[in-house]
JSON list of C-alpha atoms in Angstrom, two decimals:
[
{"chain": "A", "resi": 20, "resn": "UNK", "atom": "CA", "xyz": [15.69, -2.78, -14.29]},
{"chain": "A", "resi": 21, "resn": "UNK", "atom": "CA", "xyz": [13.09, -0.28, -15.37]},
{"chain": "A", "resi": 22, "resn": "UNK", "atom": "CA", "xyz": [9.37, -1.16, -15.40]},
{"chain": "A", "resi": 23, "resn": "UNK", "atom": "CA", "xyz": [8.58, 0.06, -18.90]},
{"chain": "A", "resi": 24, "resn": "UNK", "atom": "CA", "xyz": [4.79, -0.14, -18.69]},
{"chain": "A", "resi": 25, "resn": "UNK", "atom": "CA", "xyz": [2.30, 2.50, -17.55]},
{"chain": "A", "resi": 26, "resn": "UNK", "atom": "CA", "xyz": [0.05, -0.04, -15.82]},
{"chain": "A", "resi": 27, "resn": "UNK", "atom": "CA", "xyz": [0.49, -1.26, -12.23]},
{"chain": "A", "resi": 28, "resn": "UNK", "atom": "CA", "xyz": [0.76, -4.95, -11.41]},
{"chain": "A", "resi": 29, "resn": "UNK", "atom": "CA", "xyz": [4.49, -5.69, -11.66]},
{"chain": "A", "resi": 30, "resn": "UNK", "atom": "CA", "xyz": [4.83, -9.51, -11.61]},
{"chain": "A", "resi": 31, "resn": "UNK", "atom": "CA", "xyz": [5.52, -10.82, -8.11]},
{"chain": "A", "resi": 32, "resn": "UNK", "atom": "CA", "xyz": [8.55, -12.82, -9.22]},
{"chain": "A", "resi": 33, "resn": "UNK", "atom": "CA", "xyz": [10.40, -9.65, -10.28]},
{"chain": "A", "resi": 34, "resn": "UNK", "atom": "CA", "xyz": [10.60, -8.40, -6.68]},
{"chain": "A", "resi": 35, "resn": "UNK", "atom": "CA", "xyz": [13.39, -9.36, -4.31]},
{"chain": "A", "resi": 36, "resn": "UNK", "atom": "CA", "xyz": [11.57, -11.16, -1.51]},
{"chain": "A", "resi": 37, "resn": "UNK", "atom": "CA", "xyz": [12.38, -12.56, 1.89]},
{"chain": "A", "resi": 38, "resn": "UNK", "atom": "CA", "xyz": [10.19, -13.66, 4.79]},
{"chain": "A", "resi": 39, "resn": "UNK", "atom": "CA", "xyz": [8.36, -10.31, 4.87]},
{"chain": "A", "resi": 40, "resn": "UNK", "atom": "CA", "xyz": [4.75, -10.43, 3.52]},
{"chain": "A", "resi": 41, "resn": "UNK", "atom": "CA", "xyz": [4.27, -8.92, 0.08]},
{"chain": "A", "resi": 42, "resn": "UNK", "atom": "CA", "xyz": [1.09, -7.53, -1.50]},
{"chain": "A", "resi": 43, "resn": "UNK", "atom": "CA", "xyz": [0.32, -9.65, -4.58]},
{"chain": "A", "resi": 44, "resn": "UNK", "atom": "CA", "xyz": [0.29, -8.03, -8.02]},
{"chain": "A", "resi": 45, "resn": "UNK", "atom": "CA", "xyz": [-3.49, -8.14, -8.59]},
{"chain": "A", "resi": 46, "resn": "UNK", "atom": "CA", "xyz": [-4.13, -6.58, -5.17]},
{"chain": "A", "resi": 47, "resn": "UNK", "atom": "CA", "xyz": [-1.47, -3.96, -5.91]},
{"chain": "A", "resi": 48, "resn": "UNK", "atom": "CA", "xyz": [-3.21, -3.03, -9.15]},
{"chain": "A", "resi": 49, "resn": "UNK", "atom": "CA", "xyz": [-6.53, -2.44, -7.37]},
{"chain": "A", "resi": 50, "resn": "UNK", "atom": "CA", "xyz": [-4.85, -0.66, -4.43]},
{"chain": "A", "resi": 51, "resn": "UNK", "atom": "CA", "xyz": [-3.00, 1.72, -6.78]},
{"chain": "A", "resi": 52, "resn": "UNK", "atom": "CA", "xyz": [-6.25, 2.43, -8.67]},
{"chain": "A", "resi": 53, "resn": "UNK", "atom": "CA", "xyz": [-8.01, 3.30, -5.38]},
{"chain": "A", "resi": 54, "resn": "UNK", "atom": "CA", "xyz": [-5.19, 5.68, -4.39]},
{"chain": "A", "resi": 55, "resn": "UNK", "atom": "CA", "xyz": [-5.89, 7.84, -7.50]},
{"chain": "A", "resi": 56, "resn": "UNK", "atom": "CA", "xyz": [-2.27, 8.94, -7.65]},
{"chain": "A", "resi": 57, "resn": "UNK", "atom": "CA", "xyz": [-1.03, 12.00, -9.52]},
{"chain": "A", "resi": 58, "resn": "UNK", "atom": "CA", "xyz": [2.50, 12.76, -10.73]},
{"chain": "A", "resi": 59, "resn": "UNK", "atom": "CA", "xyz": [3.17, 15.37, -8.06]},
{"chain": "A", "resi": 60, "resn": "UNK", "atom": "CA", "xyz": [1.61, 13.53, -5.10]},
{"chain": "A", "resi": 61, "resn": "UNK", "atom": "CA", "xyz": [3.38, 12.79, -1.85]},
{"chain": "A", "resi": 62, "resn": "UNK", "atom": "CA", "xyz": [2.36, 9.25, -0.95]},
{"chain": "A", "resi": 63, "resn": "UNK", "atom": "CA", "xyz": [3.05, 7.40, 2.31]},
{"chain": "A", "resi": 64, "resn": "UNK", "atom": "CA", "xyz": [3.12, 3.59, 2.52]},
{"chain": "A", "resi": 65, "resn": "UNK", "atom": "CA", "xyz": [2.73, 2.40, 6.13]},
{"chain": "A", "resi": 66, "resn": "UNK", "atom": "CA", "xyz": [3.84, -1.17, 6.82]},
{"chain": "A", "resi": 67, "resn": "UNK", "atom": "CA", "xyz": [5.59, -1.20, 3.45]},
{"chain": "A", "resi": 68, "resn": "UNK", "atom": "CA", "xyz": [6.95, -4.77, 3.72]},
{"chain": "A", "resi": 69, "resn": "UNK", "atom": "CA", "xyz": [9.06, -5.47, 0.63]},
{"chain": "A", "resi": 70, "resn": "UNK", "atom": "CA", "xyz": [8.16, -2.07, -0.82]},
{"chain": "A", "resi": 71, "resn": "UNK", "atom": "CA", "xyz": [6.02, -3.44, -3.66]},
{"chain": "A", "resi": 72, "resn": "UNK", "atom": "CA", "xyz": [3.26, -0.79, -3.28]},
{"chain": "A", "resi": 73, "resn": "UNK", "atom": "CA", "xyz": [5.89, 1.95, -2.87]},
{"chain": "A", "resi": 74, "resn": "UNK", "atom": "CA", "xyz": [7.64, 0.82, -6.07]},
{"chain": "A", "resi": 75, "resn": "UNK", "atom": "CA", "xyz": [4.36, 0.88, -8.01]},
{"chain": "A", "resi": 76, "resn": "UNK", "atom": "CA", "xyz": [3.50, 4.34, -6.61]},
{"chain": "A", "resi": 77, "resn": "UNK", "atom": "CA", "xyz": [6.98, 5.72, -7.39]},
{"chain": "A", "resi": 78, "resn": "UNK", "atom": "CA", "xyz": [6.42, 4.90, -11.07]},
{"chain": "A", "resi": 79, "resn": "UNK", "atom": "CA", "xyz": [3.45, 7.31, -11.02]},
{"chain": "A", "resi": 80, "resn": "UNK", "atom": "CA", "xyz": [4.56, 10.00, -8.53]},
{"chain": "A", "resi": 81, "resn": "UNK", "atom": "CA", "xyz": [7.59, 10.98, -10.61]},
{"chain": "A", "resi": 82, "resn": "UNK", "atom": "CA", "xyz": [7.38, 14.66, -9.61]},
{"chain": "A", "resi": 83, "resn": "UNK", "atom": "CA", "xyz": [6.29, 13.96, -6.03]},
{"chain": "A", "resi": 84, "resn": "UNK", "atom": "CA", "xyz": [7.66, 11.67, -3.35]},
{"chain": "A", "resi": 85, "resn": "UNK", "atom": "CA", "xyz": [7.00, 8.18, -2.01]},
{"chain": "A", "resi": 86, "resn": "UNK", "atom": "CA", "xyz": [7.74, 7.55, 1.66]},
{"chain": "A", "resi": 87, "resn": "UNK", "atom": "CA", "xyz": [7.87, 3.95, 2.92]},
{"chain": "A", "resi": 88, "resn": "UNK", "atom": "CA", "xyz": [7.47, 3.30, 6.66]},
{"chain": "A", "resi": 89, "resn": "UNK", "atom": "CA", "xyz": [8.53, -0.14, 7.90]},
{"chain": "A", "resi": 90, "resn": "UNK", "atom": "CA", "xyz": [9.58, -1.40, 11.35]},
{"chain": "A", "resi": 91, "resn": "UNK", "atom": "CA", "xyz": [11.05, -4.75, 10.30]},
{"chain": "A", "resi": 92, "resn": "UNK", "atom": "CA", "xyz": [14.82, -4.75, 9.63]},
{"chain": "A", "resi": 93, "resn": "UNK", "atom": "CA", "xyz": [14.52, -7.26, 6.79]},
{"chain": "A", "resi": 94, "resn": "UNK", "atom": "CA", "xyz": [11.73, -5.17, 5.25]},
{"chain": "A", "resi": 95, "resn": "UNK", "atom": "CA", "xyz": [13.96, -2.06, 5.28]},
{"chain": "A", "resi": 96, "resn": "UNK", "atom": "CA", "xyz": [16.70, -3.99, 3.47]},
{"chain": "A", "resi": 97, "resn": "UNK", "atom": "CA", "xyz": [14.22, -5.37, 0.89]},
{"chain": "A", "resi": 98, "resn": "UNK", "atom": "CA", "xyz": [12.71, -1.92, 0.20]},
{"chain": "A", "resi": 99, "resn": "UNK", "atom": "CA", "xyz": [16.23, -0.55, -0.46]},
{"chain": "A", "resi": 100, "resn": "UNK", "atom": "CA", "xyz": [17.10, -3.49, -2.73]},
{"chain": "A", "resi": 101, "resn": "UNK", "atom": "CA", "xyz": [13.83, -3.27, -4.66]},
{"chain": "A", "resi": 102, "resn": "UNK", "atom": "CA", "xyz": [14.00, 0.52, -5.10]},
{"chain": "A", "resi": 103, "resn": "UNK", "atom": "CA", "xyz": [17.52, 0.09, -6.53]},
{"chain": "A", "resi": 104, "resn": "UNK", "atom": "CA", "xyz": [16.44, -2.79, -8.77]},
{"chain": "A", "resi": 105, "resn": "UNK", "atom": "CA", "xyz": [13.47, -0.86, -10.22]},
{"chain": "A", "resi": 106, "resn": "UNK", "atom": "CA", "xyz": [15.45, 2.41, -10.31]},
{"chain": "A", "resi": 107, "resn": "UNK", "atom": "CA", "xyz": [12.90, 4.48, -8.40]},
{"chain": "A", "resi": 108, "resn": "UNK", "atom": "CA", "xyz": [13.60, 6.82, -5.47]},
{"chain": "A", "resi": 109, "resn": "UNK", "atom": "CA", "xyz": [11.87, 5.95, -2.21]},
{"chain": "A", "resi": 110, "resn": "UNK", "atom": "CA", "xyz": [12.38, 7.71, 1.11]},
{"chain": "A", "resi": 111, "resn": "UNK", "atom": "CA", "xyz": [12.59, 4.95, 3.72]},
{"chain": "A", "resi": 112, "resn": "UNK", "atom": "CA", "xyz": [11.69, 5.54, 7.38]},
{"chain": "A", "resi": 113, "resn": "UNK", "atom": "CA", "xyz": [12.59, 2.74, 9.78]},
{"chain": "A", "resi": 114, "resn": "UNK", "atom": "CA", "xyz": [10.33, 2.49, 12.81]},
{"chain": "A", "resi": 115, "resn": "UNK", "atom": "CA", "xyz": [6.84, 2.53, 14.25]},
{"chain": "A", "resi": 116, "resn": "UNK", "atom": "CA", "xyz": [4.02, 3.89, 12.05]},
{"chain": "A", "resi": 117, "resn": "UNK", "atom": "CA", "xyz": [2.65, 6.42, 14.54]},
{"chain": "A", "resi": 118, "resn": "UNK", "atom": "CA", "xyz": [6.08, 7.75, 15.44]},
{"chain": "A", "resi": 119, "resn": "UNK", "atom": "CA", "xyz": [7.27, 8.07, 11.82]},
{"chain": "A", "resi": 120, "resn": "UNK", "atom": "CA", "xyz": [3.99, 9.61, 10.59]},
{"chain": "A", "resi": 121, "resn": "UNK", "atom": "CA", "xyz": [4.49, 12.39, 13.11]},
{"chain": "A", "resi": 122, "resn": "UNK", "atom": "CA", "xyz": [7.80, 13.22, 11.39]},
{"chain": "A", "resi": 123, "resn": "UNK", "atom": "CA", "xyz": [6.05, 13.93, 8.06]},
{"chain": "A", "resi": 124, "resn": "UNK", "atom": "CA", "xyz": [4.52, 17.36, 7.65]},
{"chain": "A", "resi": 125, "resn": "UNK", "atom": "CA", "xyz": [1.84, 16.69, 5.01]},
{"chain": "A", "resi": 126, "resn": "UNK", "atom": "CA", "xyz": [0.95, 14.20, 2.28]},
{"chain": "A", "resi": 127, "resn": "UNK", "atom": "CA", "xyz": [-1.68, 13.62, -0.42]},
{"chain": "A", "resi": 128, "resn": "UNK", "atom": "CA", "xyz": [-2.20, 9.86, -0.29]},
{"chain": "A", "resi": 129, "resn": "UNK", "atom": "CA", "xyz": [-1.63, 7.13, 2.26]},
{"chain": "A", "resi": 130, "resn": "UNK", "atom": "CA", "xyz": [-1.69, 3.36, 2.10]},
{"chain": "A", "resi": 131, "resn": "UNK", "atom": "CA", "xyz": [-1.95, 1.36, 5.34]},
{"chain": "A", "resi": 132, "resn": "UNK", "atom": "CA", "xyz": [-0.75, -2.22, 4.91]},
{"chain": "A", "resi": 133, "resn": "UNK", "atom": "CA", "xyz": [0.20, -2.77, 8.54]},
{"chain": "A", "resi": 134, "resn": "UNK", "atom": "CA", "xyz": [-0.54, -0.84, 11.71]},
{"chain": "A", "resi": 135, "resn": "UNK", "atom": "CA", "xyz": [1.20, -2.72, 14.52]},
{"chain": "A", "resi": 136, "resn": "UNK", "atom": "CA", "xyz": [-2.07, -2.69, 16.46]},
{"chain": "A", "resi": 137, "resn": "UNK", "atom": "CA", "xyz": [-2.36, 1.12, 16.28]},
{"chain": "A", "resi": 138, "resn": "UNK", "atom": "CA", "xyz": [-4.85, 1.44, 13.41]},
{"chain": "A", "resi": 139, "resn": "UNK", "atom": "CA", "xyz": [-7.12, 4.01, 15.06]},
{"chain": "A", "resi": 140, "resn": "UNK", "atom": "CA", "xyz": [-4.24, 6.32, 15.98]},
{"chain": "A", "resi": 141, "resn": "UNK", "atom": "CA", "xyz": [-2.67, 5.95, 12.51]},
{"chain": "A", "resi": 142, "resn": "UNK", "atom": "CA", "xyz": [-5.97, 6.85, 10.80]},
{"chain": "A", "resi": 143, "resn": "UNK", "atom": "CA", "xyz": [-6.38, 9.88, 13.09]},
{"chain": "A", "resi": 144, "resn": "UNK", "atom": "CA", "xyz": [-2.87, 11.16, 12.27]},
{"chain": "A", "resi": 145, "resn": "UNK", "atom": "CA", "xyz": [-3.43, 10.50, 8.56]},
{"chain": "A", "resi": 146, "resn": "UNK", "atom": "CA", "xyz": [-6.65, 12.53, 8.59]},
{"chain": "A", "resi": 147, "resn": "UNK", "atom": "CA", "xyz": [-4.84, 15.43, 10.23]},
{"chain": "A", "resi": 148, "resn": "UNK", "atom": "CA", "xyz": [-1.86, 15.36, 7.84]},
{"chain": "A", "resi": 149, "resn": "UNK", "atom": "CA", "xyz": [-3.60, 14.54, 4.54]},
{"chain": "A", "resi": 150, "resn": "UNK", "atom": "CA", "xyz": [-4.17, 17.44, 2.16]},
{"chain": "A", "resi": 151, "resn": "UNK", "atom": "CA", "xyz": [-7.75, 18.43, 1.35]},
{"chain": "A", "resi": 152, "resn": "UNK", "atom": "CA", "xyz": [-9.51, 15.56, -0.46]},
{"chain": "A", "resi": 153, "resn": "UNK", "atom": "CA", "xyz": [-6.55, 13.29, 0.35]},
{"chain": "A", "resi": 154, "resn": "UNK", "atom": "CA", "xyz": [-7.16, 9.57, 0.07]},
{"chain": "A", "resi": 155, "resn": "UNK", "atom": "CA", "xyz": [-6.49, 6.80, 2.59]},
{"chain": "A", "resi": 156, "resn": "UNK", "atom": "CA", "xyz": [-6.43, 3.15, 1.44]},
{"chain": "A", "resi": 157, "resn": "UNK", "atom": "CA", "xyz": [-6.22, 0.22, 3.85]},
{"chain": "A", "resi": 158, "resn": "UNK", "atom": "CA", "xyz": [-5.44, -3.38, 2.89]},
{"chain": "A", "resi": 159, "resn": "UNK", "atom": "CA", "xyz": [-6.34, -6.10, 5.40]},
{"chain": "A", "resi": 160, "resn": "UNK", "atom": "CA", "xyz": [-6.99, -9.82, 5.58]},
{"chain": "A", "resi": 161, "resn": "UNK", "atom": "CA", "xyz": [-9.22, -10.16, 8.67]},
{"chain": "A", "resi": 162, "resn": "UNK", "atom": "CA", "xyz": [-12.89, -9.23, 9.05]},
{"chain": "A", "resi": 163, "resn": "UNK", "atom": "CA", "xyz": [-12.10, -7.61, 12.40]},
{"chain": "A", "resi": 164, "resn": "UNK", "atom": "CA", "xyz": [-9.65, -5.18, 10.77]},
{"chain": "A", "resi": 165, "resn": "UNK", "atom": "CA", "xyz": [-12.15, -4.58, 7.96]},
{"chain": "A", "resi": 166, "resn": "UNK", "atom": "CA", "xyz": [-14.82, -3.59, 10.49]},
{"chain": "A", "resi": 167, "resn": "UNK", "atom": "CA", "xyz": [-12.43, -1.42, 12.50]},
{"chain": "A", "resi": 168, "resn": "UNK", "atom": "CA", "xyz": [-11.12, 0.29, 9.34]},
{"chain": "A", "resi": 169, "resn": "UNK", "atom": "CA", "xyz": [-14.62, 1.32, 8.25]},
{"chain": "A", "resi": 170, "resn": "UNK", "atom": "CA", "xyz": [-15.53, 2.50, 11.77]},
{"chain": "A", "resi": 171, "resn": "UNK", "atom": "CA", "xyz": [-12.34, 4.52, 12.31]},
{"chain": "A", "resi": 172, "resn": "UNK", "atom": "CA", "xyz": [-12.50, 6.11, 8.84]},
{"chain": "A", "resi": 173, "resn": "UNK", "atom": "CA", "xyz": [-16.10, 7.24, 9.50]},
{"chain": "A", "resi": 174, "resn": "UNK", "atom": "CA", "xyz": [-15.37, 8.46, 13.05]},
{"chain": "A", "resi": 175, "resn": "UNK", "atom": "CA", "xyz": [-12.34, 10.43, 11.92]},
{"chain": "A", "resi": 176, "resn": "UNK", "atom": "CA", "xyz": [-14.16, 12.30, 9.15]},
{"chain": "A", "resi": 177, "resn": "UNK", "atom": "CA", "xyz": [-13.46, 10.37, 5.96]},
{"chain": "A", "resi": 178, "resn": "UNK", "atom": "CA", "xyz": [-16.28, 9.97, 3.46]},
{"chain": "A", "resi": 179, "resn": "UNK", "atom": "CA", "xyz": [-16.81, 8.23, 0.09]},
{"chain": "A", "resi": 180, "resn": "UNK", "atom": "CA", "xyz": [-15.82, 5.03, 1.91]},
{"chain": "A", "resi": 181, "resn": "UNK", "atom": "CA", "xyz": [-15.45, 2.14, -0.50]},
{"chain": "A", "resi": 182, "resn": "UNK", "atom": "CA", "xyz": [-14.86, -1.55, 0.30]},
{"chain": "A", "resi": 183, "resn": "UNK", "atom": "CA", "xyz": [-13.69, -4.21, -2.14]},
{"chain": "A", "resi": 184, "resn": "UNK", "atom": "CA", "xyz": [-13.39, -7.90, -1.24]},
{"chain": "A", "resi": 185, "resn": "UNK", "atom": "CA", "xyz": [-10.86, -9.60, -3.50]},
{"chain": "A", "resi": 186, "resn": "UNK", "atom": "CA", "xyz": [-10.83, -13.36, -4.02]},
{"chain": "A", "resi": 187, "resn": "UNK", "atom": "CA", "xyz": [-8.14, -14.18, -6.56]},
{"chain": "A", "resi": 188, "resn": "UNK", "atom": "CA", "xyz": [-7.27, -17.51, -8.13]},
{"chain": "A", "resi": 189, "resn": "UNK", "atom": "CA", "xyz": [-4.29, -18.03, -10.41]},
{"chain": "A", "resi": 190, "resn": "UNK", "atom": "CA", "xyz": [-3.85, -20.74, -13.01]},
{"chain": "A", "resi": 191, "resn": "UNK", "atom": "CA", "xyz": [-1.25, -23.37, -12.13]},
{"chain": "A", "resi": 192, "resn": "UNK", "atom": "CA", "xyz": [-0.01, -26.00, -14.58]},
{"chain": "A", "resi": 193, "resn": "UNK", "atom": "CA", "xyz": [-0.70, -29.57, -13.42]},
{"chain": "A", "resi": 194, "resn": "UNK", "atom": "CA", "xyz": [0.64, -31.82, -16.14]},
{"chain": "A", "resi": 195, "resn": "UNK", "atom": "CA", "xyz": [-1.31, -30.93, -19.30]},
{"chain": "A", "resi": 196, "resn": "UNK", "atom": "CA", "xyz": [-4.08, -29.26, -17.27]},
{"chain": "A", "resi": 197, "resn": "UNK", "atom": "CA", "xyz": [-4.49, -25.87, -15.60]},
{"chain": "A", "resi": 198, "resn": "UNK", "atom": "CA", "xyz": [-5.79, -25.81, -12.06]},
{"chain": "A", "resi": 199, "resn": "UNK", "atom": "CA", "xyz": [-6.98, -22.61, -10.41]},
{"chain": "A", "resi": 200, "resn": "UNK", "atom": "CA", "xyz": [-5.23, -22.02, -7.10]},
{"chain": "A", "resi": 201, "resn": "UNK", "atom": "CA", "xyz": [-6.79, -19.51, -4.69]},
{"chain": "A", "resi": 202, "resn": "UNK", "atom": "CA", "xyz": [-4.87, -16.79, -2.88]},
{"chain": "A", "resi": 203, "resn": "UNK", "atom": "CA", "xyz": [-5.91, -15.53, 0.55]},
{"chain": "A", "resi": 204, "resn": "UNK", "atom": "CA", "xyz": [-8.95, -13.19, 0.32]},
{"chain": "A", "resi": 205, "resn": "UNK", "atom": "CA", "xyz": [-8.13, -9.54, 0.99]},
{"chain": "A", "resi": 206, "resn": "UNK", "atom": "CA", "xyz": [-10.13, -6.38, 1.67]},
{"chain": "A", "resi": 207, "resn": "UNK", "atom": "CA", "xyz": [-9.25, -3.03, 0.10]},
{"chain": "A", "resi": 208, "resn": "UNK", "atom": "CA", "xyz": [-10.92, -0.13, 1.95]},
{"chain": "A", "resi": 209, "resn": "UNK", "atom": "CA", "xyz": [-10.63, 3.49, 0.84]},
{"chain": "A", "resi": 210, "resn": "UNK", "atom": "CA", "xyz": [-11.88, 6.84, 2.06]},
{"chain": "A", "resi": 211, "resn": "UNK", "atom": "CA", "xyz": [-11.49, 10.48, 1.11]},
{"chain": "A", "resi": 212, "resn": "UNK", "atom": "CA", "xyz": [-10.78, 13.31, 3.52]},
{"chain": "A", "resi": 213, "resn": "UNK", "atom": "CA", "xyz": [-13.81, 15.61, 3.57]},
{"chain": "A", "resi": 214, "resn": "UNK", "atom": "CA", "xyz": [-13.27, 19.04, 2.06]}
]
């Protein structure tokens, strides 16, 4: 199934899902916009989950490469299934974020959706391996990770740090009425590698 649109935000229900967390479509749309992807970019998705961000990125980076890093077995299976379903190539690396990042020579963009408790080290490696003016985007749900993300990005040498707090509610039919149902709030943090 090809995603025939040029805009991000593939409906959640189109993805094959399991028990692995998945970034919701509205959050994906903002995350992709903050990544500022180009056709020939190499983009790394750390803690890729079901691969939803990777799938969205692969629709843009058609002359580049999208690399998904995931340590969960079920996640690896779901990324494969979703990449086949949406007919986009994704290089899948199974394992720990720090370890797998060290196997990649260089990249233009990176999305951190999960760090396995190694956020600082991951950000440091990303800064070293990102191309000049490369962009790092971090999605998190806790205020502690928000604080740490900002601190580590600054300490490592990222600038143009941007923080977005997203509180999304979706309409849900209740009889003949529509009730707004809130999703969990999420923070989208981005920074650019200094020239």
